[in-house]
Coordinates of C-alpha atoms in Angstrom, one line a residue:
M761 CA 155.3 87.8 56.3
T762 CA 158.8 87.0 56.9
A763 CA 159.8 90.2 54.8
P764 CA 157.2 92.9 55.8
D765 CA 155.3 94.1 52.6
V766 CA 156.0 97.8 52.5
G767 CA 152.8 98.5 50.7
A768 CA 150.8 97.0 53.4
L769 CA 152.5 98.5 56.1
K770 CA 151.9 101.9 54.6
A771 CA 148.3 100.8 54.2
L772 CA 147.9 99.9 57.9
W773 CA 149.6 103.2 58.8
R774 CA 147.1 105.2 56.8
A775 CA 144.2 103.5 58.1
V776 CA 145.1 103.8 61.9
F777 CA 146.8 107.2 61.9
C778 CA 145.3 108.8 58.9
D779 CA 148.4 110.6 58.1
P780 CA 149.0 112.3 54.7
E781 CA 151.2 110.2 52.1
E782 CA 154.0 112.8 52.6
E783 CA 154.6 111.9 56.1
I784 CA 154.3 108.1 55.6
D785 CA 156.7 108.3 52.9
R786 CA 159.2 110.4 55.0
F787 CA 159.1 107.5 57.6
F788 CA 160.0 105.0 55.5
S789 CA 162.5 106.8 53.7
H790 CA 164.2 108.0 56.6
F791 CA 163.6 105.2 59.6
Y792 CA 162.0 102.0 58.2
A793 CA 164.4 98.7 58.2
P794 CA 162.9 95.4 58.0
E795 CA 165.2 93.8 60.7
R796 CA 163.4 96.6 62.9
T797 CA 159.8 95.9 61.9
V798 CA 157.6 93.4 63.5
A799 CA 154.5 92.5 61.6
I800 CA 152.0 89.7 62.3
T801 CA 149.4 88.4 59.7
E802 CA 146.2 86.6 60.1
G803 CA 145.1 84.6 57.1
G804 CA 147.6 86.1 54.8
E805 CA 146.6 89.6 56.1
L806 CA 148.6 92.1 58.0
A807 CA 146.9 92.5 61.6
A808 CA 149.4 94.3 63.5
M809 CA 152.7 96.2 63.1
A810 CA 155.4 97.8 65.3
H811 CA 158.7 99.5 64.2
L812 CA 161.8 99.8 66.3
L813 CA 163.6 103.0 65.7
P814 CA 167.4 103.6 66.8
A815 CA 166.9 106.4 69.0
G816 CA 170.5 106.8 70.6
S817 CA 171.0 105.8 74.0
L818 CA 169.2 106.2 77.7
V819 CA 171.6 108.3 79.8
L820 CA 170.9 106.8 83.3
G821 CA 173.4 107.7 85.9
G822 CA 177.1 106.5 84.6
K823 CA 175.4 104.2 82.1
A824 CA 174.0 104.7 78.6
P825 CA 172.5 101.6 77.5
P826 CA 171.6 101.5 73.7
C827 CA 168.0 102.5 73.4
A828 CA 165.1 101.9 70.7
M829 CA 161.9 103.6 70.2
L830 CA 158.8 101.5 69.9
Y831 CA 156.9 103.5 67.3
A832 CA 153.6 103.5 65.4
V833 CA 152.4 100.3 67.2
A834 CA 148.9 99.4 65.2
S835 CA 146.5 96.8 64.8
A836 CA 144.1 96.5 61.9
P837 CA 140.8 98.2 63.1
H838 CA 138.4 95.2 62.1
L839 CA 140.9 92.5 63.7
R840 CA 141.0 94.6 67.2
G841 CA 140.2 92.8 70.5
R842 CA 142.0 89.7 69.4
G843 CA 145.4 90.4 71.3
F844 CA 147.4 91.5 68.1
G845 CA 148.6 94.6 69.8
R846 CA 149.8 92.8 72.8
R847 CA 151.4 90.1 70.8
V848 CA 153.3 92.7 68.3
T849 CA 154.4 94.8 71.5
E850 CA 155.7 91.8 72.9
E851 CA 157.5 90.5 70.2
A852 CA 158.8 94.0 69.3
V853 CA 160.7 93.8 72.7
Q854 CA 161.9 90.5 72.0
R855 CA 163.4 91.9 68.5
A856 CA 164.9 95.0 70.1
Q857 CA 166.8 92.7 72.9
A858 CA 167.7 90.5 69.8
L859 CA 169.3 93.6 68.2
G860 CA 171.2 94.7 71.2
F861 CA 169.0 97.4 72.4
E862 CA 168.9 97.3 76.4
A863 CA 166.3 99.8 76.8
V864 CA 163.0 100.5 74.7
V865 CA 160.9 103.5 75.2
L866 CA 157.6 104.6 73.7
H867 CA 154.9 107.4 74.1
P868 CA 151.5 106.0 74.6
A869 CA 149.2 108.0 72.1
E870 CA 146.3 108.1 74.7
K871 CA 146.3 107.8 78.6
T872 CA 144.5 104.7 78.7
L873 CA 147.3 102.9 77.0
F874 CA 149.6 103.5 79.8
S875 CA 147.7 100.6 81.9
F876 CA 148.1 98.3 78.6
Y877 CA 151.9 98.5 78.4
E878 CA 152.4 98.3 82.4
K879 CA 151.1 95.0 82.0
L880 CA 153.5 93.9 79.4
G881 CA 156.6 95.2 81.7
F882 CA 156.7 98.8 80.8
L883 CA 157.6 101.3 83.7
T884 CA 156.2 105.1 83.5
A885 CA 159.3 106.7 83.7
F886 CA 159.1 110.1 81.7
S887 CA 157.0 113.3 82.7
A888 CA 156.5 116.6 81.2
C889 CA 154.6 119.9 81.9
F890 CA 152.5 121.7 79.4
T891 CA 151.8 125.4 79.3
G892 CA 148.5 124.5 77.5
I893 CA 147.6 127.0 74.7
I894 CA 148.5 130.5 74.7
N895 CA 146.3 132.6 72.2
L896 CA 148.4 135.2 71.0
D897 CA 147.3 138.9 70.0
P898 CA 148.7 139.5 66.4
Q899 CA 148.4 143.2 67.2
S900 CA 150.9 142.8 70.0
E901 CA 154.5 142.9 70.2
P902 CA 155.6 140.2 72.7
E903 CA 158.4 141.4 75.4
T904 CA 161.4 139.4 74.8
H905 CA 164.2 140.9 77.0
G906 CA 166.4 140.5 74.2
A907 CA 165.8 136.8 73.9
A908 CA 165.6 135.2 70.4
L909 CA 165.7 132.1 68.4
R910 CA 168.8 130.8 66.3
R911 CA 168.0 127.9 63.8
I912 CA 170.7 125.5 64.2
S913 CA 171.6 121.9 62.9
S914 CA 170.6 118.6 64.1
A915 CA 174.2 117.9 65.5
E916 CA 174.5 121.2 67.1
Y917 CA 171.1 120.7 68.5
A918 CA 171.9 117.2 69.9
A919 CA 175.2 118.8 71.6
L920 CA 173.3 121.8 73.1
R921 CA 170.7 119.3 74.6
R922 CA 173.3 117.3 76.5
R923 CA 174.4 120.5 78.6
Y924 CA 170.9 121.3 79.6
L925 CA 170.0 117.5 80.6
D926 CA 173.5 116.9 82.3
G927 CA 173.2 114.9 85.4
R928 CA 169.5 113.9 84.4
V929 CA 167.8 110.7 83.0
F930 CA 167.1 111.1 79.3
I931 CA 167.0 109.9 75.9
D932 CA 170.0 111.0 74.2
F933 CA 168.8 111.2 70.6
T934 CA 171.1 110.9 67.6
P935 CA 171.9 113.4 65.1
H936 CA 169.9 111.3 62.6
A937 CA 166.8 111.1 64.8
F938 CA 166.7 114.9 65.3
A939 CA 166.9 115.2 61.6
Y940 CA 163.7 113.2 61.2
Q941 CA 162.4 115.6 63.7
E942 CA 163.2 118.6 61.9
A943 CA 161.6 117.3 58.7
L944 CA 158.3 117.0 60.9
C945 CA 158.6 120.5 62.1
G946 CA 157.2 122.4 58.9
E947 CA 158.0 125.8 59.0
G948 CA 159.4 125.4 62.6
G949 CA 162.8 123.7 63.3
L950 CA 165.5 123.0 66.0
F951 CA 166.6 126.3 67.7
A952 CA 168.8 127.7 70.2
V953 CA 167.3 130.5 72.5
E954 CA 169.9 133.2 73.0
R955 CA 170.0 136.5 75.1
G956 CA 172.8 139.1 74.9
G957 CA 175.3 136.9 73.2
E958 CA 174.7 134.0 75.5
T959 CA 172.8 130.5 74.8
V960 CA 169.8 130.3 77.4
G961 CA 167.8 127.2 75.8
C962 CA 167.1 125.2 73.2
A963 CA 163.7 124.2 71.5
I964 CA 162.3 122.0 69.1
V965 CA 159.4 123.7 67.1
E966 CA 156.6 122.4 65.1
R967 CA 154.4 124.8 63.0
G968 CA 151.4 124.1 61.1
G969 CA 148.3 125.8 60.0
E970 CA 147.2 128.2 62.9
E971 CA 149.2 126.4 65.8
T972 CA 152.7 126.5 66.9
A973 CA 154.0 123.7 69.1
A974 CA 157.3 123.7 71.2
K975 CA 157.8 119.9 71.3
E976 CA 160.6 120.4 73.5
L977 CA 161.9 123.5 75.5
L978 CA 164.9 123.2 77.5
C979 CA 166.2 126.0 79.8
L980 CA 166.7 127.1 83.5
P981 CA 163.5 128.3 85.2
R982 CA 164.7 132.0 85.6
D983 CA 164.9 131.7 81.7
F984 CA 161.7 130.1 80.9
D985 CA 159.6 133.1 80.5
D986 CA 162.0 134.8 78.2
A987 CA 162.3 131.5 76.1
V988 CA 158.5 131.6 75.8
A989 CA 158.4 135.1 74.9
A990 CA 161.1 134.4 72.0
L991 CA 159.0 131.7 70.6
E992 CA 156.1 133.9 70.7
R993 CA 158.1 136.7 68.7
A994 CA 159.5 134.2 66.2
F995 CA 156.0 132.7 65.4
P996 CA 153.3 135.7 66.0
A997 CA 149.9 135.5 65.5
H998 CA 149.6 131.6 66.1
A999 CA 148.5 129.7 69.2
L1000 CA 151.3 128.3 71.2
S1001 CA 151.8 125.3 73.2
V1002 CA 155.0 124.6 75.0
R1003 CA 156.1 120.9 76.3
A1004 CA 159.2 121.0 78.7
P1005 CA 160.5 119.2 81.8
E1006 CA 159.0 119.8 85.2
W1007 CA 162.6 121.4 86.4
A1008 CA 162.5 123.8 83.6
V1009 CA 159.1 125.4 84.5
P1010 CA 158.6 127.6 87.4
G1011 CA 156.5 126.0 89.6
G1012 CA 156.4 122.9 86.9
S1013 CA 156.3 119.8 89.2
E1014 CA 152.4 120.4 90.1
R1015 CA 151.8 120.3 86.3
A1016 CA 153.8 117.3 85.4
V1017 CA 152.0 114.3 83.9
P1018 CA 153.0 111.2 82.5
F1019 CA 154.5 111.2 79.1
G1020 CA 156.7 108.0 78.3
M1021 CA 157.5 104.5 79.3
L1022 CA 160.4 102.4 79.6
Y1023 CA 161.3 98.6 79.1
L1024 CA 164.8 98.1 80.7
T1025 CA 166.3 94.8 80.7
A1026 CA 169.8 95.4 82.1
A1027 CA 170.5 98.2 84.2
G1028 CA 168.2 99.3 86.9
Y1029 CA 166.0 102.6 86.9
P1030 CA 166.7 105.1 89.7
Q1031 CA 163.7 105.1 92.2
D1032 CA 161.6 108.3 91.7
A1033 CA 163.6 109.5 88.7
A1034 CA 161.6 111.7 86.5
G1035 CA 163.2 111.3 83.1
W1036 CA 162.8 113.6 80.1
Y1037 CA 161.8 112.0 77.1
G1038 CA 161.8 114.7 74.6
P1039 CA 160.8 114.6 71.0
A1040 CA 158.4 111.5 70.6
F1041 CA 157.7 112.4 66.8
D1042 CA 154.1 112.7 67.4

C-alpha cells in the first residue's frame, strides 16, 4: 500500500482501539498525513499501521531537536504474533529520520510494552506521578484558598507551560498539538491556575461521564494542593485523577512511575534525567 487507504486505516483503528467514530475522524482531520503514516500489508490486507505526529521539539539542555510522536501503533488482531508490530515500529522510526525528526517519543499503552520498545532502541526517559482517584463529595465545598481555573487558548497554554518547565527536559508541544488535545477534553480544556491575581500553575483537564482527569498539572510543590482544590471546585461531584511531574508533587518522587519513551538519533540524553512528557492524547 504505497498510499495508505484511509478507510482501511480507520477500520484497523476501530478494531484495535474501539474509539467512537467522532474521535477517529477528529484524528484524521487534524493530524493525518500519508507521508507520516507507515502501513504494512499482508496479502493485500492491512496488517499494521503507525502514525507520526509532528509534536514540536524535545528540549534537551541547550538543544531542541525536532520531535515526532509515534502514535496509534496497531496490528490486526488476527495477525498478531507474526512480527508486524516490531516491523511497523522500526519502519516508522526510519520514516521519522527521513523526514528530519531527530527524536521520536511514545507513550506505551501498557506496562508490558516498555520492554518491547526497549528492544527496538527506545529509552525510558519520561516519568509521571499519579494521585489516583479522589472521590469527591458533591455536598462539600472544597477549600481553594482563592485558587481558580481560567480557560486559556492553546497558544497561551504552550507559552505558560514553558515557564514551568524551564530548565527541564520536556516535549515542547506546538499550539496545533495542544489544539488537538483540547478537542479531546470534552467539557474540560486548557487552563491557567490563578490565585490572588497571580498564575500559580496550568492544567489540561479532560472530563467525560463521571470522571475528570487532569492529564497534566504543572505548578510548584507549595501550590499543588491549592491547584487540586481548584480542580475540585471547577468540576464538582466527579471523581478526579491528576497526573503531574514528580517535582511538582510534595513527596512525589516516591510515586513516580515510567510513562514515556524516547528514540534519539543525534543529541545525547542527560543521565538520570526525569523528563516530562505531558499530554499523550491517551
